[in-house]
Structures are given as C-alpha cells and as structure tokens.
mmCIF file of C-alpha atoms (C1' of nucleotides) in Angstrom:
data_model
loop_
_atom_site.group_PDB
_atom_site.id
_atom_site.type_symbol
_atom_site.label_atom_id
_atom_site.label_comp_id
_atom_site.label_asym_id
_atom_site.label_seq_id
_atom_site.Cartn_x
_atom_site.Cartn_y
_atom_site.Cartn_z
ATOM 1 C CA UNK A 1 64.515 45.897 37.215
ATOM 2 C CA UNK A 2 66.036 42.741 35.545
ATOM 3 C CA UNK A 3 65.143 41.599 32.505
ATOM 4 C CA UNK A 4 62.012 39.448 32.053
ATOM 5 C CA UNK A 5 61.085 37.058 29.500
ATOM 6 C CA UNK A 6 57.825 35.943 28.002
ATOM 7 C CA UNK A 7 56.289 33.854 24.927
ATOM 8 C CA UNK A 8 54.454 35.250 22.062
ATOM 9 C CA UNK A 9 51.993 33.163 19.482
ATOM 10 C CA UNK A 10 51.178 33.737 15.817
ATOM 11 C CA UNK A 11 50.074 32.505 13.381
ATOM 12 C CA UNK A 12 52.836 32.655 10.531
ATOM 13 C CA UNK A 13 50.113 32.459 8.351
ATOM 14 C CA UNK A 14 49.362 36.071 9.178
ATOM 15 C CA UNK A 15 52.688 36.623 10.709
ATOM 16 C CA UNK A 16 56.328 34.705 10.857
ATOM 17 C CA UNK A 17 59.324 34.789 12.334
ATOM 18 C CA UNK A 18 60.698 36.030 9.032
ATOM 19 C CA UNK A 19 58.046 38.518 8.332
ATOM 20 C CA UNK A 20 59.152 39.987 11.696
ATOM 21 C CA UNK A 21 63.525 39.808 10.165
ATOM 22 C CA UNK A 22 62.686 41.660 6.397
ATOM 23 C CA UNK A 23 60.423 44.428 9.511
ATOM 24 C CA UNK A 24 63.422 44.846 12.188
ATOM 25 C CA UNK A 25 60.885 45.928 13.954
ATOM 26 C CA UNK A 26 56.824 45.065 14.351
ATOM 27 C CA UNK A 27 53.333 46.832 16.203
ATOM 28 C CA UNK A 28 51.924 43.702 18.222
ATOM 29 C CA UNK A 29 48.900 45.414 17.203
ATOM 30 C CA UNK A 30 44.604 43.268 17.137
ATOM 31 C CA UNK A 31 44.916 40.951 20.479
ATOM 32 C CA UNK A 32 41.908 41.534 22.044
ATOM 33 C CA UNK A 33 42.133 39.682 24.928
ATOM 34 C CA UNK A 34 42.450 41.039 28.574
ATOM 35 C CA UNK A 35 45.159 39.583 29.862
ATOM 36 C CA UNK A 36 47.813 39.700 27.250
ATOM 37 C CA UNK A 37 46.566 43.485 27.389
ATOM 38 C CA UNK A 38 47.588 43.311 30.839
ATOM 39 C CA UNK A 39 50.850 42.085 30.575
ATOM 40 C CA UNK A 40 51.654 44.622 27.190
ATOM 41 C CA UNK A 41 49.916 47.748 28.905
ATOM 42 C CA UNK A 42 51.852 46.884 32.350
ATOM 43 C CA UNK A 43 54.444 44.280 32.456
ATOM 44 C CA UNK A 44 57.051 44.135 29.752
ATOM 45 C CA UNK A 45 59.842 47.095 29.444
ATOM 46 C CA UNK A 46 62.391 47.488 26.463
ATOM 47 C CA UNK A 47 65.112 44.815 26.209
ATOM 48 C CA UNK A 48 62.491 42.455 27.730
ATOM 49 C CA UNK A 49 63.068 38.952 25.474
ATOM 50 C CA UNK A 50 60.465 36.898 24.241
ATOM 51 C CA UNK A 51 60.329 33.695 22.433
ATOM 52 C CA UNK A 52 58.661 33.557 19.587
ATOM 53 C CA UNK A 53 55.997 30.484 19.203
ATOM 54 C CA UNK A 54 54.547 29.760 15.462
ATOM 55 C CA UNK A 55 50.644 27.981 15.785
ATOM 56 C CA UNK A 56 48.593 26.704 13.979
ATOM 57 C CA UNK A 57 51.096 24.992 11.348
ATOM 58 C CA UNK A 58 53.126 21.323 11.265
ATOM 59 C CA UNK A 59 54.432 21.354 13.213
ATOM 60 C CA UNK A 60 54.090 24.432 16.698
ATOM 61 C CA UNK A 61 57.166 25.370 18.346
ATOM 62 C CA UNK A 62 59.215 28.246 19.531
ATOM 63 C CA UNK A 63 61.272 29.418 16.007
ATOM 64 C CA UNK A 64 63.890 32.170 17.430
ATOM 65 C CA UNK A 65 63.902 34.679 19.824
ATOM 66 C CA UNK A 66 62.557 38.700 20.058
ATOM 67 C CA UNK A 67 63.060 42.145 21.974
ATOM 68 C CA UNK A 68 60.114 44.213 23.704
ATOM 69 C CA UNK A 69 61.221 47.589 21.616
ATOM 70 C CA UNK A 70 58.959 49.748 22.870
ATOM 71 C CA UNK A 71 56.460 49.558 26.260
ATOM 72 C CA UNK A 72 52.261 49.405 26.236
ATOM 73 C CA UNK A 73 51.272 51.677 24.375
ATOM 74 C CA UNK A 74 47.381 52.385 22.370
ATOM 75 C CA UNK A 75 46.561 50.160 19.678
ATOM 76 C CA UNK A 76 45.587 52.108 16.830
ATOM 77 C CA UNK A 77 44.250 49.441 15.118
ATOM 78 C CA UNK A 78 41.362 49.001 17.704
ATOM 79 C CA UNK A 79 40.067 53.215 16.645
ATOM 80 C CA UNK A 80 40.442 51.806 13.100
ATOM 81 C CA UNK A 81 37.157 51.151 11.327
ATOM 82 C CA UNK A 82 37.902 49.542 8.384
ATOM 83 C CA UNK A 83 40.493 47.389 10.322
ATOM 84 C CA UNK A 84 40.150 43.583 11.246
ATOM 85 C CA UNK A 85 40.038 43.927 15.430
ATOM 86 C CA UNK A 86 37.875 46.855 14.703
ATOM 87 C CA UNK A 87 36.236 47.677 18.509
ATOM 88 C CA UNK A 88 34.145 50.693 18.891
ATOM 89 C CA UNK A 89 34.170 50.601 22.566
ATOM 90 C CA UNK A 90 37.734 51.992 22.284
ATOM 91 C CA UNK A 91 38.063 55.487 21.920
ATOM 92 C CA UNK A 92 41.971 57.593 22.025
ATOM 93 C CA UNK A 93 40.447 59.250 25.265
ATOM 94 C CA UNK A 94 40.037 55.823 26.787
ATOM 95 C CA UNK A 95 41.730 52.741 24.342
ATOM 96 C CA UNK A 96 40.664 49.158 25.375
ATOM 97 C CA UNK A 97 43.401 47.577 23.507
ATOM 98 C CA UNK A 98 47.487 48.472 24.208
ATOM 99 C CA UNK A 99 50.610 46.440 21.883
ATOM 100 C CA UNK A 100 54.317 46.449 22.255
ATOM 101 C CA UNK A 101 57.068 46.439 19.381
ATOM 102 C CA UNK A 102 58.921 43.891 19.014
ATOM 103 C CA UNK A 103 62.243 43.945 17.210
ATOM 104 C CA UNK A 104 63.861 40.476 15.499
ATOM 105 C CA UNK A 105 66.590 38.869 17.553
ATOM 106 C CA UNK A 106 67.200 35.932 15.949
ATOM 107 C CA UNK A 107 66.386 32.568 14.447
ATOM 108 C CA UNK A 108 66.822 29.849 15.644
ATOM 109 C CA UNK A 109 69.077 26.818 14.214
ATOM 110 C CA UNK A 110 66.559 24.728 13.728
ATOM 111 C CA UNK A 111 62.821 25.008 15.348
ATOM 112 C CA UNK A 112 62.126 23.287 19.031
ATOM 113 C CA UNK A 113 58.266 22.208 18.821
ATOM 114 C CA UNK A 114 55.444 22.695 21.285
ATOM 115 C CA UNK A 115 55.608 18.255 21.030
ATOM 116 C CA UNK A 116 59.607 18.525 22.770
ATOM 117 C CA UNK A 117 58.770 21.463 25.501
ATOM 118 C CA UNK A 118 56.416 18.822 26.450
ATOM 119 C CA UNK A 119 58.513 16.199 27.090
ATOM 120 C CA UNK A 120 61.258 18.486 28.568
ATOM 121 C CA UNK A 121 61.579 18.147 32.212
ATOM 122 C CA UNK A 122 61.670 21.880 33.714
ATOM 123 C CA UNK A 123 59.568 23.124 31.382
ATOM 124 C CA UNK A 124 56.212 21.888 33.082
ATOM 125 C CA UNK A 125 54.422 24.480 34.336
ATOM 126 C CA UNK A 126 54.932 26.663 31.119
ATOM 127 C CA UNK A 127 51.742 28.246 29.471
ATOM 128 C CA UNK A 128 51.954 26.752 26.406
ATOM 129 C CA UNK A 129 52.423 23.051 27.147
ATOM 130 C CA UNK A 130 49.115 22.583 29.276
ATOM 131 C CA UNK A 131 46.739 22.043 27.772
ATOM 132 C CA UNK A 132 43.880 24.452 25.556
ATOM 133 C CA UNK A 133 46.469 27.290 26.450
ATOM 134 C CA UNK A 134 45.126 30.163 24.265
ATOM 135 C CA UNK A 135 46.992 33.085 25.424
ATOM 136 C CA UNK A 136 48.566 34.757 23.509
ATOM 137 C CA UNK A 137 51.157 36.852 25.335
ATOM 138 C CA UNK A 138 52.168 34.473 27.936
ATOM 139 C CA UNK A 139 55.206 35.437 31.167
ATOM 140 C CA UNK A 140 57.730 32.930 30.531
ATOM 141 C CA UNK A 141 60.655 32.419 33.681
ATOM 142 C CA UNK A 142 64.294 32.656 32.833
ATOM 143 C CA UNK A 143 64.666 28.805 33.629
ATOM 144 C CA UNK A 144 63.110 27.915 30.798
ATOM 145 C CA UNK A 145 64.344 30.939 28.759
ATOM 146 C CA UNK A 146 67.770 29.015 29.519
ATOM 147 C CA UNK A 147 66.417 25.759 28.410
ATOM 148 C CA UNK A 148 64.829 26.875 26.253
ATOM 149 C CA UNK A 149 67.527 28.622 23.776
ATOM 150 C CA UNK A 150 69.997 25.264 25.174
ATOM 151 C CA UNK A 151 67.697 22.927 23.236
ATOM 152 C CA UNK A 152 67.213 25.287 20.327
ATOM 153 C CA UNK A 153 71.198 26.646 19.635
ATOM 154 C CA UNK A 154 73.063 24.106 22.419
ATOM 155 C "C1'" DG B 1 38.123 18.872 10.261
ATOM 156 C "C1'" DC B 2 36.877 17.570 15.314
ATOM 157 C "C1'" DC B 3 36.556 19.413 19.514
ATOM 158 C "C1'" DA B 4 38.163 20.617 24.261
ATOM 159 C "C1'" DA B 5 38.644 24.321 27.250
ATOM 160 C "C1'" DC B 6 38.196 28.807 27.821
ATOM 161 C "C1'" DG B 7 36.770 33.704 27.093
ATOM 162 C "C1'" DT B 8 32.839 36.374 26.182
ATOM 163 C "C1'" DT B 9 27.623 37.917 25.887
ATOM 164 C "C1'" DG B 10 23.524 38.077 27.000
ATOM 165 C "C1'" DG B 11 19.387 37.156 29.356
ATOM 166 C "C1'" DC B 12 16.716 36.555 33.978
ATOM 167 C "C1'" DG C 1 25.214 38.176 40.030
ATOM 168 C "C1'" DC C 2 24.105 33.187 37.303
ATOM 169 C "C1'" DC C 3 24.970 31.092 33.726
ATOM 170 C "C1'" DA C 4 24.251 28.777 29.234
ATOM 171 C "C1'" DA C 5 24.798 29.404 24.322
ATOM 172 C "C1'" DC C 6 28.148 31.278 21.601
ATOM 173 C "C1'" DG C 7 32.050 31.826 19.453
ATOM 174 C "C1'" DT C 8 37.515 31.060 19.548
ATOM 175 C "C1'" DT C 9 41.801 28.485 19.601
ATOM 176 C "C1'" DG C 10 44.617 26.187 18.385
ATOM 177 C "C1'" DG C 11 46.831 20.601 18.673
ATOM 178 C "C1'" DC C 12 45.062 16.535 17.225
#
DNA sequence: GCCAACGTTGGC
DNA sequence: GCCAACGTTGGC
C-alpha cells in the first residue's frame, strides 16, 4: 500500500501548527463525527501525509505538513467525564471514538488560503473547497497533494 | 454576527 | 422509518 494523503482541520485558537511543532507528536482527540472516525480508525497508516488546515481564522487555509505517527486507537477523552468531548456511550470495552497521532513535518513558507485553493485548477474536487464542508478529516488525492505543496513551496 | 449546510436526535 | 427540530461548523 502506497502512502496516502489527508487534510486535517483545526482551529488555531484551540490547536495550531505551531502547537504541533512545539509538541512534535499529538493525539488528534475529540473528533466526534462518524465519517472522520472511520477514516482515522480504518484508513490512515503511519507515514501518510497530512495537509494541516487552519479553520475559523482569517484567512483560513493550509499552513503546513504533518504525518500520521500512530494508527487508529480508542480516544481516551471519550471515557473521561471531565473531558470536553466525554461520551458516556463510548466505553473502553466497546469504544465509539478513535483517533490517530499526528507528527509535525514542516510549516509552509506561506499559507495557501482557502480562496487560493478554490481558484486553483485541479483542486475543484477537494472537499474543503466545497460549500459547507464540515468534515474535519478528509482524503486528498496525490495530485491534489502535489498541487498544494507546489503552491506553497513551488 | 449571520446564516447555509449538514449531522443528530427524538416524537410519532 | 420518517422527518422536523435542533445544534454545530465554519466561511463570509
């Protein structure tokens, strides 16, 4: 199986690429969406590439690269009554929610804004450019990956 | 702050 | 199982 590619969204006020750079590796916890859960639990492999996307900021866009550092495992924050994303339906013996660990790779020399993604031929089918795209973990094709990296670093 | 899109919940 | 109401996301 060859390396695959993903886009992962985060609000930088909560967790930014700089935060990931400081930590090195971070568990991507708190995702409570079944499509995103399925991708993290079933599809992501160690070494897969991640476009790191900042949302709910001005401007939103891809700010750098990360990679999958650990494959899917149960999200411990779902079991913790004090955690923000606690889910009593998820139990350790039958977990509902999964996460992966993400490792910092590099920051782009400049942000590739959402507006730029929308204006770039070849990226029309990226989920993130589609209206009201709420999925916080999205697959990216190899061509889309190359185009975005070339925009930032080309 | 607005609001469209979308996922989830709950009444029936 | 349907679907209206509701909550959340996230761009603008």
